[in-house]
XYZ file of C-alpha atoms in Angstrom:
761
model
C -9.746 -0.448 11.504
C -12.477 0.344 14.074
C -13.416 3.982 13.697
C -13.339 4.638 17.423
C -9.712 3.520 17.554
C -8.797 5.856 14.718
C -10.298 8.901 16.376
C -8.805 8.147 19.759
C -5.382 7.850 18.122
C -5.894 11.030 16.111
C -6.888 12.944 19.234
C -3.787 11.794 21.103
C -1.602 12.742 18.127
C -3.005 16.251 17.953
C -2.666 17.348 21.555
C 0.129 15.140 22.846
C 2.266 14.088 19.899
C 2.923 17.539 18.486
C 4.321 18.716 21.768
C 6.678 15.770 21.794
C 7.752 16.547 18.264
C 8.536 20.113 19.224
C 10.729 18.853 22.012
C 12.527 16.615 19.539
C 13.114 19.624 17.334
C 14.519 21.686 20.214
C 16.769 18.903 21.403
C 18.009 17.988 17.948
C 16.848 14.777 16.361
C 20.305 13.321 16.361
C 20.137 13.138 20.153
C 17.569 10.331 20.148
C 19.660 7.612 18.569
C 20.893 5.747 21.615
C 19.397 2.283 22.016
C 19.119 0.653 25.414
C 20.598 -2.814 25.646
C 17.263 -4.409 26.577
C 15.528 -3.161 23.433
C 15.241 -5.884 20.754
C 17.669 -5.329 17.910
C 16.059 -3.652 14.931
C 17.007 -5.386 11.700
C 16.491 -2.201 9.726
C 19.815 -0.908 11.076
C 21.573 -3.453 8.863
C 19.835 -2.178 5.725
C 22.012 -0.117 3.352
C 21.854 3.623 3.841
C 20.419 5.907 1.178
C 23.421 8.005 0.169
C 21.622 10.453 -2.134
C 21.240 14.022 -0.905
C 19.694 15.865 -3.843
C 15.987 15.343 -4.471
C 15.299 17.905 -7.221
C 14.193 15.997 -10.307
C 16.105 16.924 -13.437
C 14.139 18.268 -16.375
C 13.715 15.675 -19.117
C 14.631 12.721 -16.908
C 12.347 9.728 -16.666
C 11.024 11.145 -13.378
C 9.957 14.440 -14.976
C 6.153 14.198 -14.905
C 5.405 17.826 -15.782
C 3.570 16.613 -18.878
C 0.757 15.517 -16.545
C 0.158 19.135 -15.456
C -1.496 21.653 -17.728
C 0.687 24.734 -18.208
C -0.263 27.690 -16.020
C -1.616 29.920 -14.937
C -4.100 28.041 -12.806
C -7.525 29.585 -13.263
C -7.068 30.231 -16.976
C -10.381 28.485 -17.726
C -12.331 30.452 -15.118
C -13.750 29.213 -11.855
C -14.083 25.551 -11.066
C -17.644 24.288 -10.970
C -19.645 21.147 -10.321
C -20.643 19.690 -13.683
C -24.049 18.071 -14.256
C -22.457 14.609 -13.928
C -21.053 15.528 -10.514
C -17.410 15.905 -11.518
C -15.290 19.076 -11.358
C -14.890 21.227 -14.454
C -14.388 24.872 -15.300
C -16.770 27.633 -16.333
C -14.736 28.170 -19.507
C -14.142 24.467 -20.171
C -17.002 22.328 -18.813
C -15.169 19.014 -19.065
C -14.221 16.757 -16.123
C -10.830 17.551 -14.592
C -9.044 15.281 -12.128
C -6.810 16.736 -9.412
C -3.795 14.946 -7.934
C -2.907 16.905 -4.829
C 0.131 17.398 -2.625
C -0.248 18.290 1.051
C 1.546 20.846 3.212
C 1.268 21.864 6.840
C 3.984 24.500 7.118
C 5.327 25.024 10.632
C 8.443 26.245 12.380
C 9.629 22.653 12.760
C 9.411 22.153 8.982
C 11.084 25.433 8.024
C 8.018 27.725 7.861
C 6.761 29.151 4.565
C 9.586 29.060 1.989
C 11.337 32.195 0.797
C 10.859 33.214 -2.828
C 13.736 31.250 -4.342
C 12.783 28.153 -2.391
C 9.120 28.593 -3.303
C 9.902 28.699 -7.022
C 11.960 25.515 -6.799
C 9.436 23.768 -4.557
C 6.515 24.450 -6.890
C 8.553 23.432 -9.945
C 9.298 20.126 -8.252
C 5.634 19.620 -7.419
C 4.831 20.033 -11.104
C 7.582 17.570 -12.051
C 6.014 15.070 -9.653
C 2.697 15.368 -11.480
C 0.753 17.346 -8.882
C -1.758 19.840 -10.275
C -3.242 20.738 -6.888
C -2.136 21.289 -3.307
C -3.982 21.264 -0.018
C -2.694 23.779 2.550
C -3.499 23.234 6.225
C -2.666 25.097 9.414
C -1.994 28.382 7.627
C -3.392 30.275 10.608
C -1.102 28.512 13.088
C 1.986 29.362 11.012
C 0.983 33.009 10.616
C 0.207 33.330 14.337
C 3.120 31.385 15.829
C 4.651 33.312 18.758
C 2.297 36.278 18.227
C 0.934 38.032 21.305
C -2.174 39.772 19.947
C -5.171 38.405 18.051
C -4.737 38.575 14.259
C -1.257 40.069 14.608
C 0.167 37.909 11.837
C 3.875 37.528 11.238
C 4.460 39.960 8.326
C 7.354 38.006 6.824
C 5.442 34.723 6.909
C 2.354 36.375 5.433
C 4.386 37.803 2.560
C 5.898 34.363 1.927
C 2.444 32.803 2.036
C 1.133 35.269 -0.549
C 4.126 34.697 -2.824
C 3.658 30.936 -2.540
C 0.008 31.260 -3.604
C 1.097 33.338 -6.591
C 3.724 30.771 -7.541
C 1.206 27.943 -7.377
C -1.005 29.933 -9.726
C 1.818 30.798 -12.129
C 2.917 27.187 -12.513
C -0.569 25.718 -12.908
C -1.268 24.281 -9.450
C -4.738 24.774 -7.952
C -5.147 25.306 -4.217
C -7.501 23.858 -1.615
C -7.077 25.575 1.733
C -8.485 25.092 5.220
C -10.041 28.234 6.703
C -10.175 26.840 10.256
C -7.878 23.925 11.038
C -7.101 24.350 14.739
C -9.190 25.525 17.669
C -6.815 28.349 18.622
C -7.606 30.106 15.363
C -5.958 33.519 15.074
C -6.009 34.204 18.819
C -2.797 35.624 20.213
C -0.756 34.726 23.289
C -1.097 30.963 22.768
C 1.936 29.228 24.296
C 4.033 27.087 24.469
C 2.798 26.128 20.975
C -0.266 26.656 18.799
C -1.669 23.169 19.518
C -2.127 23.636 23.263
C -5.767 23.393 24.391
C -6.868 26.944 25.069
C -9.747 27.932 22.775
C -12.605 26.039 21.130
C -13.115 27.943 17.900
C -14.574 25.053 15.892
C -17.016 23.997 18.624
C -18.093 27.538 19.422
C -18.816 28.349 15.776
C -22.119 26.559 16.364
C -23.234 28.597 19.341
C -21.242 31.826 19.839
C -21.438 34.988 17.758
C -17.947 35.998 18.925
C -16.508 32.814 17.425
C -18.323 33.420 14.158
C -16.908 36.920 14.005
C -13.467 35.460 14.672
C -13.905 32.952 11.839
C -15.015 35.712 9.450
C -12.038 37.850 10.354
C -9.698 34.875 10.014
C -11.041 34.205 6.519
C -10.450 37.836 5.544
C -7.003 37.850 7.176
C -5.809 34.794 5.265
C -7.543 35.159 1.926
C -9.375 38.469 1.775
C -6.411 40.823 1.400
C -4.976 41.856 -1.938
C -2.043 39.660 -2.930
C 0.633 41.997 -4.339
C 2.044 39.158 -6.455
C -1.234 38.459 -8.299
C -3.012 41.796 -7.997
C -6.178 40.280 -6.521
C -7.404 38.752 -3.298
C -7.073 34.960 -3.176
C -10.824 34.686 -2.593
C -11.409 36.351 -5.963
C -8.770 34.279 -7.765
C -10.042 31.258 -9.749
C -6.762 29.467 -8.940
C -8.340 28.843 -5.524
C -10.185 25.602 -6.222
C -11.791 24.999 -2.865
C -12.214 25.979 0.758
C -12.426 23.515 3.624
C -14.476 25.881 5.756
C -13.835 24.035 9.026
C -11.613 20.975 9.011
C -12.861 17.901 10.911
C -15.292 20.136 12.745
C -18.337 17.923 13.115
C -20.154 18.570 16.389
C -20.021 14.972 17.621
C -16.441 14.468 16.478
C -15.214 17.508 18.387
C -16.999 16.395 21.566
C -15.628 12.877 21.145
C -12.054 14.161 20.969
C -12.334 16.720 23.733
C -14.199 14.612 26.229
C -12.852 11.075 26.124
C -14.566 9.077 23.420
C -18.045 7.604 23.598
C -18.177 8.000 27.375
C -17.823 11.771 27.072
C -20.708 13.934 28.196
C -22.461 15.932 25.512
C -21.215 19.547 25.944
C -23.701 21.724 27.808
C -23.136 24.612 25.401
C -25.633 22.882 23.103
C -28.451 22.637 25.679
C -30.124 25.979 24.972
C -29.825 25.749 21.151
C -31.268 22.220 21.422
C -34.261 23.485 23.407
C -34.852 26.239 20.862
C -34.735 23.731 18.024
C -37.226 21.476 19.799
C -39.543 24.408 20.357
C -39.437 25.231 16.651
C -39.850 21.579 15.635
C -42.898 20.671 17.721
C -46.263 22.401 17.529
C -46.838 22.208 21.262
C -45.555 20.935 24.577
C -48.117 18.140 24.419
C -46.911 16.980 20.992
C -43.289 17.009 22.149
C -43.993 14.995 25.312
C -46.030 12.501 23.324
C -43.184 12.048 20.831
C -40.712 11.495 23.661
C -43.010 8.900 25.246
C -42.107 9.510 28.877
C -38.442 10.508 28.372
C -39.067 14.182 29.137
C -38.535 14.934 32.822
C -41.058 16.666 35.033
C -38.660 19.594 35.421
C -38.163 19.958 31.650
C -40.226 22.098 29.313
C -39.919 23.689 25.904
C -40.394 27.085 27.529
C -37.821 26.456 30.234
C -34.982 23.950 29.769
C -34.343 20.557 28.201
C -31.296 18.433 28.958
C -29.028 17.164 26.212
C -28.354 13.398 26.155
C -25.859 12.235 28.751
C -23.658 10.815 26.015
C -23.707 9.995 22.312
C -25.006 6.821 20.652
C -27.619 5.787 23.184
C -31.136 4.651 22.443
C -34.215 6.794 22.847
C -36.147 9.797 21.593
C -33.832 12.341 23.255
C -30.823 11.006 21.355
C -32.860 10.742 18.142
C -33.985 14.361 18.318
C -30.572 15.563 19.424
C -29.001 14.055 16.319
C -31.714 15.600 14.154
C -30.741 18.882 15.809
C -27.042 18.195 15.151
C -27.624 17.668 11.433
C -29.769 20.803 11.217
C -27.196 22.877 13.112
C -24.277 21.595 11.042
C -26.134 22.333 7.820
C -27.116 25.873 8.822
C -23.571 26.534 10.075
C -22.171 25.369 6.731
C -24.688 27.600 4.933
C -23.510 30.572 6.968
C -19.802 29.955 6.336
C -20.445 29.333 2.637
C -22.406 32.584 2.350
C -19.612 34.548 4.050
C -17.071 33.214 1.538
C -19.405 34.046 -1.333
C -19.897 37.586 -0.016
C -16.140 38.150 -0.355
C -16.109 37.089 -3.999
C -15.264 33.394 -3.785
C -16.895 31.389 -6.592
C -15.107 28.058 -6.176
C -16.216 24.989 -4.217
C -16.649 24.782 -0.453
C -16.882 21.812 1.888
C -16.878 20.849 5.555
C -17.528 17.870 7.908
C -14.817 15.839 6.186
C -14.669 12.995 8.665
C -16.791 10.263 10.274
C -18.809 7.918 8.140
C -22.102 7.679 9.968
C -25.211 8.585 8.060
C -25.834 11.702 10.156
C -22.470 13.081 8.984
C -23.297 12.123 5.390
C -26.453 14.205 5.698
C -24.460 17.219 6.864
C -21.958 16.754 4.020
C -24.833 16.618 1.541
C -25.202 20.368 2.004
C -21.719 21.111 0.639
C -20.617 22.009 -2.893
C -18.300 19.013 -2.822
C -18.071 16.056 -0.465
C -14.692 15.633 1.250
C -13.620 12.656 3.355
C -10.631 11.418 5.398
C -9.560 7.897 6.414
C -6.383 6.152 7.576
C -4.783 2.781 8.110
C -2.172 2.113 10.816
C -2.520 5.424 12.631
C 0.006 6.082 15.442
C -1.384 6.160 18.974
C 0.847 8.977 20.206
C 2.721 10.369 17.227
C 6.471 9.960 18.012
C 6.345 9.872 21.800
C 8.138 6.888 23.359
C 5.572 4.132 23.669
C 3.524 5.256 20.684
C 2.292 2.304 18.674
C 1.536 1.735 15.003
C -0.230 -1.521 14.121
C 1.699 -4.069 12.128
C 0.349 -5.845 9.106
C -1.184 -5.185 5.723
C -4.262 -3.157 4.843
C -5.166 -5.882 2.355
C -6.139 -8.419 5.016
C -9.209 -6.376 5.995
C -10.054 -5.641 2.355
C -8.601 -2.112 2.571
C -11.290 -0.954 4.993
C -10.038 2.643 5.000
C -10.491 2.872 1.216
C -13.970 1.389 1.549
C -14.757 3.937 4.263
C -13.887 6.671 1.795
C -15.894 5.072 -1.009
C -18.995 4.731 1.163
C -19.036 8.505 1.761
C -19.169 9.386 -1.939
C -22.452 11.007 -2.978
C -23.584 10.704 -6.565
C -24.217 13.948 -8.399
C -21.634 16.081 -6.606
C -17.813 16.230 -6.675
C -16.072 13.840 -4.306
C -12.619 14.722 -2.996
C -10.245 13.095 -0.510
C -8.045 15.661 1.205
C -6.566 13.141 3.646
C -5.740 9.483 3.500
C -2.682 7.707 4.773
C -0.802 4.643 5.879
C 1.647 5.841 8.462
C 5.304 5.140 9.218
C 6.520 2.902 10.913
C 4.084 0.345 9.587
C 6.162 -1.825 7.261
C 3.417 -2.160 4.605
C 2.839 1.538 3.926
C 4.042 1.065 0.341
C 0.546 -0.323 -0.282
C -1.079 3.090 0.105
C 0.488 4.429 -3.090
C -0.848 1.495 -5.096
C -4.223 0.610 -3.595
C -5.767 4.004 -2.809
C -4.957 5.656 -6.173
C -6.118 2.561 -8.069
C -9.476 2.493 -6.325
C -9.791 6.287 -6.528
C -9.433 5.997 -10.298
C -11.855 3.046 -10.422
C -14.421 5.061 -8.461
C -13.809 8.221 -10.474
C -13.060 10.506 -7.530
C -12.230 14.100 -8.403
C -9.275 14.925 -6.114
C -6.888 12.699 -4.161
C -4.454 13.784 -1.436
C -2.265 11.547 0.679
C -1.922 13.493 3.922
C 1.507 14.851 4.723
C 2.984 17.676 6.710
C 5.314 17.998 3.721
C 4.784 16.171 0.453
C 8.108 17.278 -0.975
C 11.502 18.632 0.032
C 14.479 19.537 -2.103
C 17.288 17.627 -0.397
C 18.457 15.506 2.506
C 21.439 17.793 3.063
C 21.914 18.447 6.774
C 21.165 20.466 8.765
C 17.409 20.270 8.220
C 14.460 21.491 10.273
C 13.576 18.726 12.705
C 10.527 17.444 10.791
C 12.635 17.097 7.631
C 15.526 15.307 9.330
C 13.843 11.912 9.743
C 10.877 9.910 8.556
C 7.891 11.000 10.636
C 4.517 9.236 10.529
C 2.865 11.925 8.392
C 5.683 13.267 6.235
C 5.947 11.996 2.681
C 8.931 14.146 1.748
C 11.432 12.344 3.974
C 10.007 8.866 3.373
C 11.503 7.462 0.152
C 8.866 4.727 0.045
C 5.875 7.049 0.106
C 7.547 9.800 -1.919
C 8.450 7.341 -4.677
C 5.018 5.780 -4.350
C 3.438 9.143 -5.134
C 4.996 8.893 -8.594
C 3.302 5.557 -9.126
C 0.073 7.132 -7.842
C 0.439 9.924 -10.389
C 0.479 7.386 -13.213
C -2.369 5.276 -11.901
C -4.655 8.159 -10.911
C -3.571 11.449 -12.508
C -2.514 9.983 -15.849
C -5.583 7.757 -15.710
C -3.922 4.407 -16.299
C -6.639 2.724 -14.201
C -10.001 2.958 -15.973
C -13.232 4.025 -14.248
C -15.696 1.319 -13.298
C -18.245 0.159 -15.826
C -21.045 -0.034 -13.268
C -22.487 2.491 -10.833
C -24.359 1.424 -7.736
C -26.426 3.914 -5.721
C -27.394 3.305 -2.099
C -30.479 5.525 -1.953
C -31.505 6.661 1.528
C -34.632 8.273 2.932
C -32.908 10.784 5.200
C -35.910 11.711 7.324
C -36.804 8.075 7.949
C -33.275 7.136 8.998
C -32.959 10.092 11.359
C -36.245 9.207 13.008
C -35.214 5.554 13.262
C -31.987 5.983 15.220
C -30.661 9.520 14.826
C -28.725 8.587 11.706
C -26.371 6.240 13.583
C -26.190 3.829 10.657
C -23.405 2.926 8.262
C -23.009 1.158 4.961
C -22.646 -2.507 5.861
C -19.457 -4.511 5.462
C -20.949 -6.521 2.599
C -22.180 -3.411 0.799
C -18.926 -1.497 1.214
C -16.916 -4.366 -0.277
C -18.719 -3.749 -3.549
C -16.475 -0.662 -3.864
C -13.663 -3.065 -4.732
C -15.491 -4.308 -7.803
C -17.687 -1.450 -9.077
C -18.561 2.203 -8.554
C -20.589 2.987 -5.425
C -22.067 6.055 -3.794
C -24.925 7.416 -1.718
C -28.082 8.975 -3.060
C -31.033 10.605 -1.332
C -34.713 9.903 -1.792
C -35.155 13.558 -2.765
C -32.751 13.159 -5.705
C -34.112 13.104 -9.255
C -34.285 9.689 -10.947
C -30.873 8.174 -11.537
C -29.698 7.382 -15.040
C -26.976 4.840 -15.676
C -26.961 3.628 -12.061
C -28.383 0.602 -10.309
C -30.441 2.080 -7.481
C -30.977 0.268 -4.167
C -33.793 2.016 -2.317
C -34.391 -0.579 0.431
C -31.949 0.618 3.086
C -32.421 -2.538 5.161
C -30.313 -4.355 2.576
C -27.264 -2.098 2.867
C -27.360 -0.154 6.174
C -26.313 -1.439 9.591
C -27.576 0.128 12.818
C -24.563 1.376 14.812
C -26.530 3.289 17.444
C -24.965 1.405 20.344
C -21.749 2.752 21.941
C -19.952 -0.562 21.396
C -18.657 -0.572 17.839
C -20.311 -3.466 16.057
C -18.667 -5.699 13.492
C -21.097 -6.651 10.768
C -21.164 -10.430 10.689
C -24.137 -11.074 8.426
C -24.023 -12.657 5.006
C -25.811 -9.776 3.310
C -28.253 -12.251 1.794
C -30.916 -9.606 1.149
C -28.406 -7.437 -0.658
C -27.146 -10.369 -2.692
C -30.668 -11.235 -3.752
C -31.466 -7.640 -4.644
C -28.361 -7.213 -6.817
C -28.913 -10.294 -8.947
C -28.212 -10.387 -11.846
C -25.912 -7.299 -11.707
C -23.647 -9.270 -9.337
C -24.014 -12.957 -10.056
C -23.460 -15.845 -7.671
C -20.046 -16.601 -9.151
C -18.880 -13.080 -8.275
C -20.344 -13.336 -4.754
C -18.630 -16.687 -4.253
C -15.354 -15.148 -5.355
C -15.790 -12.289 -2.864
C -16.713 -14.744 -0.102
C -13.341 -16.377 -0.761
C -11.583 -13.038 -0.274
C -10.998 -12.147 -3.921
C -12.251 -8.915 -5.467
C -11.830 -8.344 -9.209
C -13.005 -4.994 -10.562
C -15.667 -4.936 -13.266
C -12.993 -3.529 -15.586
C -10.807 -6.593 -14.992
C -7.849 -4.304 -14.136
C -7.766 -4.608 -10.328
C -7.478 -7.895 -8.446
C -7.353 -7.914 -4.629
C -6.863 -11.113 -2.654
C -7.185 -10.675 1.094
C -6.017 -14.091 2.265
C -2.623 -14.254 0.558
C -2.526 -11.103 0.639
C -1.972 -9.837 -2.922
C -3.040 -6.937 -5.120
C -2.510 -6.797 -8.861
C -3.062 -4.016 -11.382
C -3.076 -4.792 -15.072
C -3.749 -1.859 -17.406
C -2.604 -0.920 -20.881
C 0.272 1.251 -19.642
C 0.982 0.002 -16.103
C 1.163 -3.371 -14.395
C 1.811 -3.657 -10.672
C 1.921 -6.199 -7.858
C 1.836 -5.899 -4.105
C 3.270 -9.317 -3.386
C 4.756 -11.487 -0.687
C 8.060 -13.351 -1.227
C 8.064 -15.989 -3.939
C 7.051 -16.105 -7.592
C 4.225 -14.221 -9.257
C 3.185 -12.544 -12.484
C 0.759 -9.967 -13.843
C 0.408 -9.107 -17.505
C 3.826 -8.652 -19.093
C 5.614 -8.704 -15.687
C 7.036 -11.903 -14.180
C 8.580 -12.068 -10.691
C 10.800 -14.969 -9.656
C 12.489 -15.564 -6.307
C 11.315 -12.383 -4.593
C 12.924 -12.489 -1.138
C 11.131 -9.550 0.531
C 7.562 -8.219 0.504
C 7.386 -5.476 -2.105
C 5.361 -3.441 -4.541
C 6.775 -3.971 -8.031
C 5.350 -2.000 -10.940
C 6.281 -1.228 -14.536
C 4.907 1.742 -16.493
C 5.240 2.800 -20.098
C 6.717 6.302 -20.300
C 6.477 6.967 -24.043
C 2.733 6.814 -24.593
C 2.774 3.282 -25.979
C 1.123 0.200 -24.493
C 3.521 -1.337 -21.997
C 4.360 -4.374 -24.106
C 5.326 -2.093 -27.015
C 7.018 0.647 -24.989
C 10.627 1.621 -25.630
C 10.990 3.445 -22.297
C 9.775 1.856 -19.078
C 9.900 3.045 -15.479
C 10.229 0.183 -12.995
C 9.307 0.640 -9.304
C 10.588 -1.675 -6.562
C 9.221 -0.519 -3.186
C 10.025 -2.355 0.042
C 10.468 -0.422 3.298
C 12.622 2.370 4.727
C 13.597 3.399 8.220
C 15.597 5.962 10.176
C 19.125 5.335 11.386
C 18.997 4.825 15.137
C 15.312 3.999 15.356
C 14.475 1.544 18.120
C 11.421 -0.275 19.403
C 10.246 -1.960 22.549
C 9.169 -5.081 20.678
C 10.517 -7.291 17.937
C 7.428 -6.638 15.798
C 8.480 -2.962 15.467
C 5.144 -1.616 16.676
C 5.995 0.240 19.942
C 8.442 3.098 19.429
C 11.396 3.728 21.748
C 13.375 6.314 19.763
C 12.681 7.792 16.338
C 16.193 8.079 14.904
C 17.241 10.400 12.092
C 19.001 10.652 8.725
C 20.552 8.896 6.887
C 17.647 6.731 5.847
C 17.928 2.998 5.360
C 16.257 0.982 2.601
C 15.189 -2.619 2.988
C 17.120 -4.529 0.299
C 15.508 -6.951 -2.078
C 16.659 -9.683 -4.432
C 14.460 -10.707 -7.332
C 14.584 -11.835 -10.936
C 12.254 -9.919 -13.222
C 10.934 -10.594 -16.685
C 9.219 -8.039 -18.940
C 7.622 -9.232 -22.178
C 8.773 -6.301 -24.300
C 9.177 -6.301 -28.052
C 12.802 -6.785 -29.217
C 14.128 -7.333 -25.678
C 17.710 -7.497 -26.943
C 17.537 -3.751 -27.759
C 17.086 -2.650 -24.139
C 19.422 -1.434 -21.445
C 18.611 -0.918 -17.772
C 19.787 1.614 -15.208
C 19.163 2.287 -11.564
C 17.580 5.720 -11.131
C 18.397 8.119 -8.307
C 15.788 10.166 -6.456
C 16.488 13.130 -8.752
C 16.056 11.108 -11.944
C 19.706 10.513 -12.860
C 20.827 7.171 -14.203
C 23.349 5.552 -11.863
C 24.305 1.861 -12.023
C 24.013 0.136 -15.389
C 22.389 -3.261 -14.867
C 22.941 -6.417 -16.890
C 19.895 -7.544 -18.868
C 19.342 -10.278 -21.419
C 16.701 -11.596 -23.785
C 15.193 -14.783 -22.406
C 12.058 -16.878 -22.148
C 10.263 -14.081 -20.252
C 11.318 -11.379 -22.691
C 13.732 -8.916 -21.157
C 15.176 -10.515 -18.023
C 17.167 -8.917 -15.223
C 18.373 -9.834 -11.758
C 18.154 -7.211 -9.039
C 20.044 -7.059 -5.765
C 19.460 -3.561 -4.462
C 22.026 -3.960 -1.679
C 24.777 -4.557 -4.235
C 24.349 -1.359 -6.265
C 27.499 0.768 -6.309
C 25.555 4.049 -6.003
C 23.522 2.761 -3.090
C 20.036 1.270 -2.872
C 17.560 2.322 -5.564
C 13.771 2.235 -5.701
C 13.343 3.004 -9.418
C 14.906 1.724 -12.618
C 14.829 2.903 -16.223
C 14.549 0.323 -18.973
C 15.146 1.915 -22.364
C 15.750 0.813 -25.942
C 18.975 2.431 -27.173
C-alpha cells in the first residue's frame, strides 16, 4: 500500500471517524440497520449467525493457553534490558524473552476502565489467550474525558487504571504504555470529545517550554503517583516494560496530517529553531551561503531569519538542511523525554517515532532504547462514516508490503517491537493478518508483537454492550471472531515459537551523514531489498556500528536504497541487479528466479508465500497452516479437498508432541465474519453504507480434511465454542489421508464454529 495513502486514511480516521463513532454510540448501534432498496444486497446477511454469548475461556479447555505465560508477578526478574544480541531480557535473567501483546484503548464508548471484578476476569482471560504483555493507549484521554480543568483526572477512572496495572502485574503481564497519544494531552475543557482539534501537544513538544512542562506533568500524573495496589509508582515498577514517549509524533508526520499531505506548508513554528540550528552548524554566513549555492535569499541571514522549505520532499539544499535539522531535533527531544522518565525512577525501555519508514525517521529511531514501528493493510478511509472505504483483496498479492515495511525498520543490535499492525474490517481477507504477520515476526526474531485494537478482548456478546463492543469495528479484535480466533493461532506461531528464526541475517549498513547530505534522508529500502525479509532475517545497521558478526553486511547503499525525495510516491521498478550480484552466493540465481516468479520460501523451509495464486503455507514441527483459495491443497500432514470458500486452515499440536504424533490437535478454520444489518454502496463490499450490529454472522465453509496422524481410528472430533467448550461431535474416519473428516460449518447444530478439537480418546 502506498504510504501516503495510509497516512491520509489514518488522519481522516482520527479526526473525523471517531466523531462519527461517538454519534453511533449515542444513537444506539441497532438504529443503523436499515438498508435502502438501491444498495446491492450483501451476501453476508445469509451467513449463519454466531449464537454464542459467553467468551470467557474455561480453565483446562483446549483454548486455555495460560501455559504460554510465565506465572506472575511481572517484574520478578528485575527490570527489562537490551541484551548484547539486541533482544529483550531481564537484569536478573539475561536471556531473550519474547512478548506477545494485547492492545487496549479504553474509552467511554468501550466501557471505560473496568471495575475490579471485571479487571480480574479480563486479565485472567488475557493470560488464557497467551498474552504476556499489553499495550495501553489513550490513557490520558480516558482520565480527562469530560473534565473542565487541566490535569483534573476522573478519580474513579484513575483508581480503576491503577488497579488494572496492579492486576496485570499480579498475573504476569508486562505493560507498554503511551505517555502522549493525543494532542489534547491532559488539557481540560476539551469538547465535544477528546479527539477534537484544539491543542498541538506533540508538535509543540519540539519548540515550546510550556508543552514540555505539560508532558512532564502528564507523565507524573499517569505514572508518577504511588499505586495503592502495588505500593510503588508505576515508573518504579519493573512490570512496566516500556514507554512510548510520544506516539506517532514525528515532526514531518504531524505536519503531514495537520496540513493536507505533501502539499502542506512546513509549520512556521520551526522557522526560528531552524535558523538557530543553521547558525550552530555553519562556521560563518559565507560558509552557509556557499553550501546553499544561491538558495539563500537576499533578505535571509543567520543573524536575522531563514525561511523553512515551502513543503516537504522537494529538492535542494534548504530541504536537505531542514531534514538534517529535523533528525537532530527529534533526537534531542527524545533524549529529553527519556531523561525525564529516568529522573522519576524508570529503568525500562523507551521509544518514540514509531511510524514512517524513510531513512530520516530511521535515524531518529536509532536514538531509542528499542525501535518500534507501525504498519497496516486495508486501512479505512473514514472509519465507520457512510462512504468510508476499505480496499478489497489480499495482502499476499503485493508480497505483504506492510510486513516488509515493518521488517525494513528493524535495526540490528537493539530490541525491535511492533506496537501496531493490522488488517482492518471490512476487508474480507483480514484472516491473513493472524497467520502472515506472526509467522514473519517469528522468522525475523522480533521482540514484541501487537495487533492494534481498541479492545483485544471482551468477556461476552451479551447485550446491552457499549457501542464499540456491540459490532465489529475496523480496529476492534474483541468483537471480530475472525481476528480474535486468529490471535490464538498467532500465539502458537509467535509466542510459543512454532515458527523458527531465520538462519541468515542480512544487514543493510548505511552511512547516515552521507545519506542526509545526499537528499535529506528521503530514501527507503528498495522493493527488491525488502522482499528479502520473506526469505531471511533483515535489518538496518549504521556505519558507526562495530563490526557485525554472523551477518552478511551490505555497505554499498546504492544497491538497496531508493531515492524517494520527490513528492510523487515512486514505485521501484528496477530489477535490483546490483543487489543480486552483491548477494551471490548467499542468494543464488535459483532463489532469485523463484522470487521473480512470485514465490518466497524462507531459509528455514517453513514459510512459503506465493503472490500470484495467492497462497501462504506454514509447515513446522507443531503447526501446519494454509491461507488458500477454493479447491484442493496440502501442506505437511494436512490435506484439503473441495474447499468452497477462501480460508485459513491450520492444525496445531496441543500436547507438546510433533503434529503427526500428537494425540490432541486444535484445528482452525477461518473464513470471514460480518455484522447483521451491514450494508454497502457497492457489490464488492468496499464502500460502507451502514455498519450493522450484533449478532455476528460467519461465512460458512465446506471442505474435506485429512490429517496424517498416528492411529487415526483412535480419534474423535468436536466443534469448539469461543469459550473452549466442546459442542457438536463430528464424524471422522481412518482413510487414505489418515484421519479424515468432512466439515460443513453451516450445518452444525450449535451454530457456526471456527475451531475444532481432534483428540485420541
